[in-house]
Coordinates of C-alpha atoms in Angstrom, one line a residue:
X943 CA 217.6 242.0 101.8
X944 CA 216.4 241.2 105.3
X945 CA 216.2 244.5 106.7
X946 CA 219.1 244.1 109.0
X947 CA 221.8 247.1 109.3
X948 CA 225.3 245.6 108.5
X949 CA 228.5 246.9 107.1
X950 CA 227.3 245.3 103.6
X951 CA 223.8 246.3 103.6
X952 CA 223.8 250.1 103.6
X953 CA 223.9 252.5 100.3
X954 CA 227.4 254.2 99.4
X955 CA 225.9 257.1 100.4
X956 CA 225.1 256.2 104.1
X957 CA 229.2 255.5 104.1
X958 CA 230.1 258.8 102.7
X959 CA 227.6 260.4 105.4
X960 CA 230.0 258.5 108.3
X961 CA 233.0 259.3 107.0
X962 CA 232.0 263.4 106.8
X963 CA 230.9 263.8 110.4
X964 CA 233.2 260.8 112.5
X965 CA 235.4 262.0 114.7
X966 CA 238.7 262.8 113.5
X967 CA 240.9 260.7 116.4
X968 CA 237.7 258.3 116.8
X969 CA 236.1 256.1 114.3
X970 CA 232.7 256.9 116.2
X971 CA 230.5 259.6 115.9
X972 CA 230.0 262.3 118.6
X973 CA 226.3 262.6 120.2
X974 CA 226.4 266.9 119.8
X975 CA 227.1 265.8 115.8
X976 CA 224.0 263.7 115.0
X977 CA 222.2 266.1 116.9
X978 CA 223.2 268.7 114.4
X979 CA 222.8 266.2 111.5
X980 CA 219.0 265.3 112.9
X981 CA 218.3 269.1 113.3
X982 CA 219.1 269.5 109.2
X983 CA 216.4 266.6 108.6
X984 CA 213.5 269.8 109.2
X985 CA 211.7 266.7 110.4
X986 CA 209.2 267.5 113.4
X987 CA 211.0 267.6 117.2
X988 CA 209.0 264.8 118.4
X989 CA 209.6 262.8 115.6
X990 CA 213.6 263.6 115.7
X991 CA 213.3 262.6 119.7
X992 CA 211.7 259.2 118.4
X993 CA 214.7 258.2 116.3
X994 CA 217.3 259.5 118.9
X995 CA 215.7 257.1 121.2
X996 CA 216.0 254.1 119.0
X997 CA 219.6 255.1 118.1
X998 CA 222.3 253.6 121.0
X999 CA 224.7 255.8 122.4
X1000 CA 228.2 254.8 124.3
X1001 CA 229.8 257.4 126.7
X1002 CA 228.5 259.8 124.3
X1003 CA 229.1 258.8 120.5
X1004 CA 227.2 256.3 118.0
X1005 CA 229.1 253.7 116.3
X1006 CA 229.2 253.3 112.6
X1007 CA 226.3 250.6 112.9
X1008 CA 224.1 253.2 114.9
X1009 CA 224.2 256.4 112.4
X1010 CA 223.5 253.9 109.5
X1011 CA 220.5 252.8 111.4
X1012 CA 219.5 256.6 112.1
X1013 CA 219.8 257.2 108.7
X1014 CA 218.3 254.3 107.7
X1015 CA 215.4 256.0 110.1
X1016 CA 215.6 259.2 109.2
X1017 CA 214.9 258.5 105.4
X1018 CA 211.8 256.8 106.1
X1019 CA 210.8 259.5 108.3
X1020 CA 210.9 261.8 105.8
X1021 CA 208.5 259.1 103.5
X1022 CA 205.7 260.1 106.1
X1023 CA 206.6 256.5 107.9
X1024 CA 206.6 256.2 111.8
X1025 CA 210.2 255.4 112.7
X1026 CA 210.4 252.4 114.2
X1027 CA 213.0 249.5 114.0
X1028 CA 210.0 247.2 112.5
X1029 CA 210.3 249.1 109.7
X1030 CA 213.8 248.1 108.9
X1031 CA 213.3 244.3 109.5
X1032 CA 210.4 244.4 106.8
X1033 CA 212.3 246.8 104.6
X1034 CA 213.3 244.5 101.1
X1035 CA 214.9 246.9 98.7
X1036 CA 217.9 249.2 99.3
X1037 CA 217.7 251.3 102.4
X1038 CA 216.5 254.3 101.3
X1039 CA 218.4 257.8 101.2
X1040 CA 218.0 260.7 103.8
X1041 CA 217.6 264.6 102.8
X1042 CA 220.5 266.3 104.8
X1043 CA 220.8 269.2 102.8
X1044 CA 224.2 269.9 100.9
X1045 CA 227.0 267.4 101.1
X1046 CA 229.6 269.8 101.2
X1047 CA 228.4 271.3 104.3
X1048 CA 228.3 267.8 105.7
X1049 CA 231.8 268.5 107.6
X1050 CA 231.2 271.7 109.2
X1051 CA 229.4 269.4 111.4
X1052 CA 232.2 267.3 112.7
X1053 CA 233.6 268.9 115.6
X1054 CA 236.6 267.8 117.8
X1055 CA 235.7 265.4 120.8
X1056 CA 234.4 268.2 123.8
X1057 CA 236.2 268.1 127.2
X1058 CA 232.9 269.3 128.7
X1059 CA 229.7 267.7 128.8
X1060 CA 227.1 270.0 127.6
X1061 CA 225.2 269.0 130.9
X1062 CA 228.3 271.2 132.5
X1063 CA 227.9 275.2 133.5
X1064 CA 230.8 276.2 133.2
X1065 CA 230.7 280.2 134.2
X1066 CA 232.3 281.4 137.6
X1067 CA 229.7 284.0 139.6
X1068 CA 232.6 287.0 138.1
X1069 CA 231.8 286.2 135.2
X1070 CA 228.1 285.8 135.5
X1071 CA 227.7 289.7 137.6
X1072 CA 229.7 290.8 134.3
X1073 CA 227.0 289.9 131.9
X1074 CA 225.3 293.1 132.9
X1075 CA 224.2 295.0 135.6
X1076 CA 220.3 296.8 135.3
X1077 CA 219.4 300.1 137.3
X1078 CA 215.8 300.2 137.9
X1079 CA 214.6 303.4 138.5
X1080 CA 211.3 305.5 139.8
X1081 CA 209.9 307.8 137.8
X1082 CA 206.3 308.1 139.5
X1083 CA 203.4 310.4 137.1
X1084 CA 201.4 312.7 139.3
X1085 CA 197.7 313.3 138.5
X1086 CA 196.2 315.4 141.0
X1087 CA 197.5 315.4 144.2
X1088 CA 197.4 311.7 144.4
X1089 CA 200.2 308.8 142.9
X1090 CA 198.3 307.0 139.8
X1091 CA 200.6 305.4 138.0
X1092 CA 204.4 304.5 137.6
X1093 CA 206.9 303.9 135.3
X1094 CA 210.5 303.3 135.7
X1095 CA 213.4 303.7 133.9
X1096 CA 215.9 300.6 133.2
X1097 CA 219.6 301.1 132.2
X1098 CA 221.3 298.0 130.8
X1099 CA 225.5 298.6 131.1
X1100 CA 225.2 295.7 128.9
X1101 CA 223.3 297.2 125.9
X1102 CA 224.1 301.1 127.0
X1103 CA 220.9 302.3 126.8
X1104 CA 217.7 303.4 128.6
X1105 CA 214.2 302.2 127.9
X1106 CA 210.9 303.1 129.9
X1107 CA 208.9 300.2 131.4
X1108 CA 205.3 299.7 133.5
X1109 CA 204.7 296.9 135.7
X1110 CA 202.6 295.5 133.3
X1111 CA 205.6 295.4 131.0
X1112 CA 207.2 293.5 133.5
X1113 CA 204.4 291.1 133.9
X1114 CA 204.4 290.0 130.2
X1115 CA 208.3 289.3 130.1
X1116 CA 207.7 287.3 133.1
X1117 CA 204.8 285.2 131.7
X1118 CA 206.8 284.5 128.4
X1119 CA 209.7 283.7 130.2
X1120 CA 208.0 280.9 131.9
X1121 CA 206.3 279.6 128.7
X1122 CA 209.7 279.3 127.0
X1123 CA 211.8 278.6 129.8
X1124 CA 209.5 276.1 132.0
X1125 CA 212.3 274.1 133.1
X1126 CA 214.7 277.4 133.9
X1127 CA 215.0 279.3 137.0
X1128 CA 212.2 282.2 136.6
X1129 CA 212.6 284.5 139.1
X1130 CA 209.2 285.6 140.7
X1131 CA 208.0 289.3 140.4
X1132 CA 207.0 291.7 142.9
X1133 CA 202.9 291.8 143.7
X1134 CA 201.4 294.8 141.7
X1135 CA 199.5 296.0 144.5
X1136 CA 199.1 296.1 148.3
X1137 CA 196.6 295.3 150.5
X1138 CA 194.0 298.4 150.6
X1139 CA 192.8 299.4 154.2
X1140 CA 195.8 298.2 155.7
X1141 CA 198.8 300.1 155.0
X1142 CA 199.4 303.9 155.5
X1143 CA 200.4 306.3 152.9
X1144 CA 203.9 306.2 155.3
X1145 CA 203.9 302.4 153.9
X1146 CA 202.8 302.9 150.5
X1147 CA 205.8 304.6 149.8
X1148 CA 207.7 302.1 150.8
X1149 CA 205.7 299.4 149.3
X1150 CA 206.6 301.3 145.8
X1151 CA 209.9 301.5 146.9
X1152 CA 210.6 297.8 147.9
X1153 CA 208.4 297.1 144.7
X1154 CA 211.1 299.0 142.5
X1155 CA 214.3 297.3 144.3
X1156 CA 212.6 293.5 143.8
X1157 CA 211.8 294.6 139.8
X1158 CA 215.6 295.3 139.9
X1159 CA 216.9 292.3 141.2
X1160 CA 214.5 290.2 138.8
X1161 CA 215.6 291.8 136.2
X1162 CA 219.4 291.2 136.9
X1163 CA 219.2 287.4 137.8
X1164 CA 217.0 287.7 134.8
X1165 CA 220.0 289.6 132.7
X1166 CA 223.1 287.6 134.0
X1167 CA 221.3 284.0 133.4
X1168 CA 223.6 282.0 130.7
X1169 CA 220.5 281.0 129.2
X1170 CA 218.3 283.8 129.1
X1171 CA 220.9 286.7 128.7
X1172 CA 221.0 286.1 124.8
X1173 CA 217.7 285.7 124.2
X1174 CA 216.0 288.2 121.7
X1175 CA 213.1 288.4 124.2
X1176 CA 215.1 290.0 127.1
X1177 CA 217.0 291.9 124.8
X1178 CA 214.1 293.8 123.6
X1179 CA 212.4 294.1 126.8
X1180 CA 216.3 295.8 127.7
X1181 CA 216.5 297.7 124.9
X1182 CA 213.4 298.7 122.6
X1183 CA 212.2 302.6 122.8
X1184 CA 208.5 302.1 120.8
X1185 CA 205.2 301.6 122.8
X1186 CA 204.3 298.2 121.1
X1187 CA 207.4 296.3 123.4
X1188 CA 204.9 293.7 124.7
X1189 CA 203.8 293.0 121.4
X1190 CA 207.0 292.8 120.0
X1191 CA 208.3 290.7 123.0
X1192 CA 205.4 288.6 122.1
X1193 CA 206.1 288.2 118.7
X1194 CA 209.8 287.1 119.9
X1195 CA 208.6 284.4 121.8
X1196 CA 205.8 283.2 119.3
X1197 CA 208.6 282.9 116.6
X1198 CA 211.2 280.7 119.1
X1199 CA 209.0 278.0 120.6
X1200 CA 209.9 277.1 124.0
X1201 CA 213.5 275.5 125.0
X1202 CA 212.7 271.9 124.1
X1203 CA 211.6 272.9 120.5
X1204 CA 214.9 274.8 120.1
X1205 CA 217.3 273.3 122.5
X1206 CA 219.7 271.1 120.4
X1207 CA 220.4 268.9 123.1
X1208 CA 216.8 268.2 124.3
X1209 CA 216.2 264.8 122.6
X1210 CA 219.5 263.3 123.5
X1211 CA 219.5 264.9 127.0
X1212 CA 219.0 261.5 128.7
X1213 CA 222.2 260.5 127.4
X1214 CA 224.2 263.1 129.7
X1215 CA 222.2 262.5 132.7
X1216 CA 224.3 260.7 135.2
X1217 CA 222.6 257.3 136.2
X1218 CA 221.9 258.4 139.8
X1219 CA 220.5 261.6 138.6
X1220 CA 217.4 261.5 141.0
X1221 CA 219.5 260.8 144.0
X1222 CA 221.7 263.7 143.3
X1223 CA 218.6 266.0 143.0
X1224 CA 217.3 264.7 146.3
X1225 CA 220.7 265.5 148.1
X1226 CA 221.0 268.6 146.0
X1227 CA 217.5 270.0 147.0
X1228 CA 217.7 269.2 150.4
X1229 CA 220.9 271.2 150.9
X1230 CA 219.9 274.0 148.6
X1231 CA 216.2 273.9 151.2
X1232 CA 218.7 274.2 154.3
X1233 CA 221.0 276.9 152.8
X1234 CA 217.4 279.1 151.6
X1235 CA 216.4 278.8 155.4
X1236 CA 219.7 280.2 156.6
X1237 CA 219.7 283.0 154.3
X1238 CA 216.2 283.9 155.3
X1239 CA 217.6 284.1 159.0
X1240 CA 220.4 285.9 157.8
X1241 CA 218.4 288.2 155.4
X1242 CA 215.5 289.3 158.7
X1243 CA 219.2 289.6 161.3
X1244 CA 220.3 292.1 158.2
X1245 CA 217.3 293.8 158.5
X1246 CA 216.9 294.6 161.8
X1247 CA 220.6 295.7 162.0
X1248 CA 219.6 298.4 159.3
X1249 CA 216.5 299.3 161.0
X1250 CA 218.1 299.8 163.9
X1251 CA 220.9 301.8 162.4
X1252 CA 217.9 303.9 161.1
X1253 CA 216.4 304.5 164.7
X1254 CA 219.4 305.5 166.3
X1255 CA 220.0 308.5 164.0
X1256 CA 216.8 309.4 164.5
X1257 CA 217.2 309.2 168.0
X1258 CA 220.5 311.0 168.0
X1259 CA 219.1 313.9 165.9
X1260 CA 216.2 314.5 168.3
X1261 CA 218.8 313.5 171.4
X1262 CA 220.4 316.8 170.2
X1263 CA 217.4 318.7 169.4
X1264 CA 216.4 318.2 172.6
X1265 CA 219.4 319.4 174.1
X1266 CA 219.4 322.6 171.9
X1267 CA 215.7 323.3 173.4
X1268 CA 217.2 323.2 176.8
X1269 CA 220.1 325.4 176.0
X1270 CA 217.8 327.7 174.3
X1271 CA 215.2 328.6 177.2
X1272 CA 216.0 331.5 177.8
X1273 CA 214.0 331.9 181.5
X1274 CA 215.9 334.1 184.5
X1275 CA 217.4 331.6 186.9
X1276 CA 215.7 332.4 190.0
X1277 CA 218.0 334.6 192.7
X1278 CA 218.2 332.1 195.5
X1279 CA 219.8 329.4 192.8
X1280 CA 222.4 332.3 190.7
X1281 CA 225.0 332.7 193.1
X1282 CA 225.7 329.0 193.2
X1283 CA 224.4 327.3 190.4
X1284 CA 226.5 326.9 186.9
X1285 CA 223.5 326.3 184.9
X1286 CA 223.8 329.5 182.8
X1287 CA 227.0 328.5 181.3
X1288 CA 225.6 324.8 180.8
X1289 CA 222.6 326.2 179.4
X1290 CA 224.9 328.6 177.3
X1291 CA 227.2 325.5 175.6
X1292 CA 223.9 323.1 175.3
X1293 CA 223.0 325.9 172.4
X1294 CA 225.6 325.0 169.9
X1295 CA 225.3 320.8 170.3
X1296 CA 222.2 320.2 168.1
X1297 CA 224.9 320.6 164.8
X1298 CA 226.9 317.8 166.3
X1299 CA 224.2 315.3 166.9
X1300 CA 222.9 316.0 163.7
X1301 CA 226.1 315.4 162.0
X1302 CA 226.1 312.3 163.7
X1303 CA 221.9 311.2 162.8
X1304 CA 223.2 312.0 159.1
X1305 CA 226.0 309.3 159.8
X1306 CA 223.7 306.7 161.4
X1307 CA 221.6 307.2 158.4
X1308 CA 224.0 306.7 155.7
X1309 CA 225.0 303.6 157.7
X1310 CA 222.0 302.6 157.4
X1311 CA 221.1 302.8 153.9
X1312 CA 224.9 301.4 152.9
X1313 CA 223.2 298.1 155.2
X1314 CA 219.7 297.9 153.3
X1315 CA 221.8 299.1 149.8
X1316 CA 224.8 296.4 150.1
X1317 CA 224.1 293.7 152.5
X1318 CA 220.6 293.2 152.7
X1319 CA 220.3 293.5 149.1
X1320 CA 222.6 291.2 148.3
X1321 CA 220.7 288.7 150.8
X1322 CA 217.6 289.6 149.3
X1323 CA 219.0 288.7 145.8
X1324 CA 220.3 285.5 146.1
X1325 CA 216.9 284.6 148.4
X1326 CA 215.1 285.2 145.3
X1327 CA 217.2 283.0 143.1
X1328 CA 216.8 280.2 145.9
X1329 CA 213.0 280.8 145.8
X1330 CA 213.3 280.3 141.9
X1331 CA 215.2 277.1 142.2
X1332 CA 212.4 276.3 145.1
X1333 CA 209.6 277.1 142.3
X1334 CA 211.3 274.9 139.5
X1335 CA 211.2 271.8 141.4
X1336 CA 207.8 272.2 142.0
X1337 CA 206.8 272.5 138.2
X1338 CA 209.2 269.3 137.0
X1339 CA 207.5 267.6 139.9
X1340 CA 203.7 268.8 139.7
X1341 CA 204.1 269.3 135.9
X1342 CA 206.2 267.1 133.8
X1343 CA 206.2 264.1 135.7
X1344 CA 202.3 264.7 136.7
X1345 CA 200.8 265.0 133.3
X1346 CA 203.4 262.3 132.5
X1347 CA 201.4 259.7 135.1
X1348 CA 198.3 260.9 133.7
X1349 CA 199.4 259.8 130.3
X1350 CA 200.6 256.5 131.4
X1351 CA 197.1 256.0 133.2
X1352 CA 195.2 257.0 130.0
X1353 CA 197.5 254.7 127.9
X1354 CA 196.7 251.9 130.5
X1355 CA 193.0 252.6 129.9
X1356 CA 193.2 252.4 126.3
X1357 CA 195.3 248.9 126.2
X1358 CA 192.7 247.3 128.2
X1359 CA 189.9 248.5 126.2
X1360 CA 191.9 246.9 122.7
X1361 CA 191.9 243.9 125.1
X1362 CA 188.3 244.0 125.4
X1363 CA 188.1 244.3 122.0
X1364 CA 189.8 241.5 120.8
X1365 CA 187.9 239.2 123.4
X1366 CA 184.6 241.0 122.1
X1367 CA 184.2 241.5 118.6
X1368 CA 183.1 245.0 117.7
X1369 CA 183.2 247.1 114.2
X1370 CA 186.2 247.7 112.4
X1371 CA 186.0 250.7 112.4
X1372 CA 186.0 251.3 116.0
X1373 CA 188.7 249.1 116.3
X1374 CA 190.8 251.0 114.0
X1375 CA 190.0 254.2 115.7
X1376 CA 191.1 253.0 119.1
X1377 CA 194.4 251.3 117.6
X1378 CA 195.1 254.8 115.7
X1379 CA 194.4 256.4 119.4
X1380 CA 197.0 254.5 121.3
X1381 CA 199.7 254.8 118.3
X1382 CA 198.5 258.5 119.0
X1383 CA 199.0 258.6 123.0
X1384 CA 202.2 256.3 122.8
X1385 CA 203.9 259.3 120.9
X1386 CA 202.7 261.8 123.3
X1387 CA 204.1 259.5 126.0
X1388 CA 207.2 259.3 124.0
X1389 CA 207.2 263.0 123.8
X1390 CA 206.7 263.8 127.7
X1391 CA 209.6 261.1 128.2
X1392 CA 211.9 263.2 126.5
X1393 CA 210.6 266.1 127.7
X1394 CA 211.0 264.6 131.4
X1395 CA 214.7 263.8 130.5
X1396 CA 215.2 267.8 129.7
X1397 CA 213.5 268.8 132.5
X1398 CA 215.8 266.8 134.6
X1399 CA 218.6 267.9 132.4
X1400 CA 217.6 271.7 132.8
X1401 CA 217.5 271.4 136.6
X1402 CA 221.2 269.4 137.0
X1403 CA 222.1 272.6 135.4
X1404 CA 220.5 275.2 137.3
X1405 CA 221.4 273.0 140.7
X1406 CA 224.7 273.8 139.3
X1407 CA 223.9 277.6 138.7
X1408 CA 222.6 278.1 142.6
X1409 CA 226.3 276.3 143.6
X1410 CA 228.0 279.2 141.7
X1411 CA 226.1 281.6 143.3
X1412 CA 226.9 280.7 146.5
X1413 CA 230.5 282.5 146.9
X1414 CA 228.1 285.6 146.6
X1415 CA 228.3 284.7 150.6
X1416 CA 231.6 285.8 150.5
X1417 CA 230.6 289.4 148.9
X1418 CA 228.1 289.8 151.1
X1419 CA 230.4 289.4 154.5
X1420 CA 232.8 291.8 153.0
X1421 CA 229.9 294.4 152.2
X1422 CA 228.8 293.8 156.2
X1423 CA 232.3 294.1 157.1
X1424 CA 233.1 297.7 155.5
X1425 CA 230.0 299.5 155.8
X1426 CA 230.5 298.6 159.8
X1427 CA 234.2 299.4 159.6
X1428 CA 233.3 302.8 157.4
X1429 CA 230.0 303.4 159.8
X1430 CA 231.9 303.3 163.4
X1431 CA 234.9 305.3 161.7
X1432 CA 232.8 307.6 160.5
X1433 CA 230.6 308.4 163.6
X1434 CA 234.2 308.3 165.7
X1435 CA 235.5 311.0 164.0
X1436 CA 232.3 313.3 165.1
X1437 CA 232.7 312.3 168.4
X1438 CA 236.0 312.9 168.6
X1439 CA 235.1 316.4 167.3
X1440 CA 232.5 316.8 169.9
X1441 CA 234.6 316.1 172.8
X1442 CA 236.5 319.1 173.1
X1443 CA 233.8 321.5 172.5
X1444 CA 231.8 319.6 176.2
X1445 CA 234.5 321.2 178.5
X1446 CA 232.5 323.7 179.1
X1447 CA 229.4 321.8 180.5
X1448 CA 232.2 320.6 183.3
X1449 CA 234.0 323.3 183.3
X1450 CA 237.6 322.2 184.4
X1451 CA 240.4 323.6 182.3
X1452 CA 238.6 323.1 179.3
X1453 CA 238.9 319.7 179.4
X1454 CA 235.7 317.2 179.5
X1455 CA 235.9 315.0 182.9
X1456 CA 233.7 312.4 184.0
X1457 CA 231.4 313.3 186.6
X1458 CA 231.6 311.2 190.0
X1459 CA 230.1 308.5 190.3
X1460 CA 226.6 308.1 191.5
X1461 CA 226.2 306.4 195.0
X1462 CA 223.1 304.0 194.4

């Protein structure tokens, strides 16, 4: 037998392996199906991602020819050989026969052919905010007179229940997050401290306070992430009540590897990638960049609004303080000024006004906070998911396909050096030792190929998560909207209440007229 993978050649058993797993309504077999047939092999995730890659694909499926050659590849794997297709040309006896578990269960495999690309997200933004929604709340410990620590206390609707957490609880789930999801969307954390000497204890409470509102949003983009909202390591950072949780969220992540060990699609993910995948990302990036400078602009205008919503009830509470000093002095007008002058019965209605103006401070302030609560939060949300998507591009480019180059350059290195060998004779042994070092470094190269392919893979579908964000604009306009329509109707109706009760600062049948004007 020559080695060569024909219709003739292979074993019965490589023909009763097809016919459990083809398609149904194609005599092909569907990519997501080897991949579940390579996964039963228990054979190492570099070396499945080495016979994916010498296994041809079509639109998505292998022909018969193609799973008898993986197969054929897969046995020999399992022999302790390196898979490569030399090894079939110079295999002479009967290909030999792969380990893929029970035969029965063969044909669970098979599924029907997918409408949807796994590369697809397929989740609207409702259905994303439904996943869950966290509370993050303060729940400060006092030692002394001074603030030492503090611990908050998260609520999952999700999981219905409440679990106590420190920052440095925070910290942890953040750092594993990254190690198994390199190539995902982690959103950044708050800094732990500010800068000492420079803020007042005015500003330190707000610090804590703008510390506690960023934990939350992390920990809801964290929560409503299709990938990460399953995962045993967010679920016991959500829901665990001992005092171990970082161990035990350690112990989650030890147990799972990171994505590319575990994702079923990360060795074939170069056969979903469109072919002008890097040209998308370039357009994609640059409009997601323009659309994260916007929102900053929009996020600081936000801001400011509520700031200044802020200032003017203070203003109008001491506006009317103010007033009520003046209506309260209670100093004898002088003789020469009584028989003419009406400011004893102005000074008498100026008493009451102070309730009316603070009425209306407590409605600027609760305009105020319904701005910071529902519009600039929402801003400030989606700005940190943008900032994520900002991070990730700078990892796949300064970290996959860095150490990638680097790898290349070292295998360069070491193919000149066997060149210099061959043209200078040196020990065998030495020899042998650098040949078993490039075999070495051509499977890390291998590895960091696929691993480059996933990383691209990871990031067509988070591009595609910030796209389904973005009707969150739309929720955010309609949170502006109402809290001004709610706001002015709300501070109208004090007004309107206040009118009646100035008639007698003009003093005119009770009813409030505008004062000449002035000449200038």
């Amino acid at each position: 037998m020559a080695g060569e993978i024909n219709e003739g050649s292979v074993p019965p058993y490589y023909r009763e392996v097809y016919e459990a797993i083809r398609s149904k309504t194609d005599e092909r077999v569907q990519v997501e199906v080897f991949q579940r047939l390579l996964s039963r092999t228990d054979l190492p995730s570099p070396v499945q991602g080495q016979i994916a890659e010498r296994v041809d694909y079509t639109d998505g499926f292998l022909s018969k020819l193609s799973l008898y050659k993986a197969l054929a590849l897969i046995a020999l794997a399992q022999q302790g050989k390196q898979p490569s297709p030399k090894l079939l040309q110079n295999c002479i006896q009967e290909f030999p026969k792969p380990q893929l578990g029970e035969f029965k269960d063969l044909q669970s495999l098979r599924m029907q052919p997918s409408q949807e690309s796994p590369l697809v997200v397929v989740q609207t933004l409702d259905e994303l905010l439904a996943k869950d929604t966290v509370q993050v709340e303060l729940i400060p410990e006092k030692k002394g007179l001074f603030l030492k620590h503090v611990e908050y206390q998260i609520s999952s609707q999700h999981f219905k229940i409440s679990v106590y957490r420190r920052y440095s609880d925070f910290d942890v789930l953040h750092e594993l997050l990254l190690q198994r999801f390199a190539y995902r969307m982690v959103p950044s954390l708050p800094p732990k401290r500010m800068l000492k000497g420079v803020l007042t204890s005015m500003s330190e409470r707000e610090f804590i306070e703008g510390r506690r509102r960023a934990l939350g949003r992390f920990l809801n983009l964290v929560a409503r992430h299709p990938f990460f909202s399953e995962e045993e390591l967010v679920k016991t950072f959500l829901t665990f009540n001992g005092s171990d949780v970082q161990v035990k969220m350690r112990d989650a992540c030890k147990r799972m590897g990171d994505e590319f060990m575990t994702n079923r699609f990360a060795t074939l993910a170069k056969e979903y990638l469109p072919a002008d995948i890097q040209g998308q990302f370039s357009s994609s990036r640059e409009l997601i960049r323009n659309i994260h400078n916007s929102f900053h602009k929009l996020r600081d205008r936000a801001e400011r609004m509520a700031e200044r919503s802020k200032e003017n009830a203070t203003d109008l509470l001491m506006f009317g303080r103010e007033l009520s000093t003046l209506g309260s002095d209670g100093s004898p007008i002088p003789t020469l000024a009584s028989s003419q002058s009406s400011w004893g019965i102005l000074r008498q209605s100026l008493k009451g006004l102070s309730v009316e103006f603070a009425l209306l401070a407590d409605k600027g302030a609760q305009q105020g906070r319904r701005e910071e609560d529902d519009v600039v939060e929402k801003l400030n949300l989606f700005l940190d998911l943008l900032q994520s998507y900002r991070d990730l591009c700078e990892r796949h480019e300064k970290g996959v396909l860095h150490e990638h180059h680097k790898a290349l350059q070292k295998y360069g290195m070491m193919k000149k050096q066997m060149m210099s060998a061959a043209v200078q004779p040196k020990e065998q042994a030495s020899v042998e030792q650098l040949e078993s070092r490039i075999v070495q470094q051509e499977n890390a190269i291998q590895t960091m190929e696929l691993r480059n392919y996933f990383s691209l893979f990871c990031l067509h579908q988070e591009t595609q998560l910030i796209f389904t964000y973005l009707p969150i604009t739309s929720h955010i306009l309609g949170a502006f909207v109402n809290s001004q329509v709610q706001g002015h109707r709300e501070m109208g109706a004090v007004w309107n209440d206040l009118q009646p009760k100035l008639g007698g600062l003009f003093g005119v049948n009770n009813k409030v007229q505008s004062p000449p004007p002035t000449a200038i």
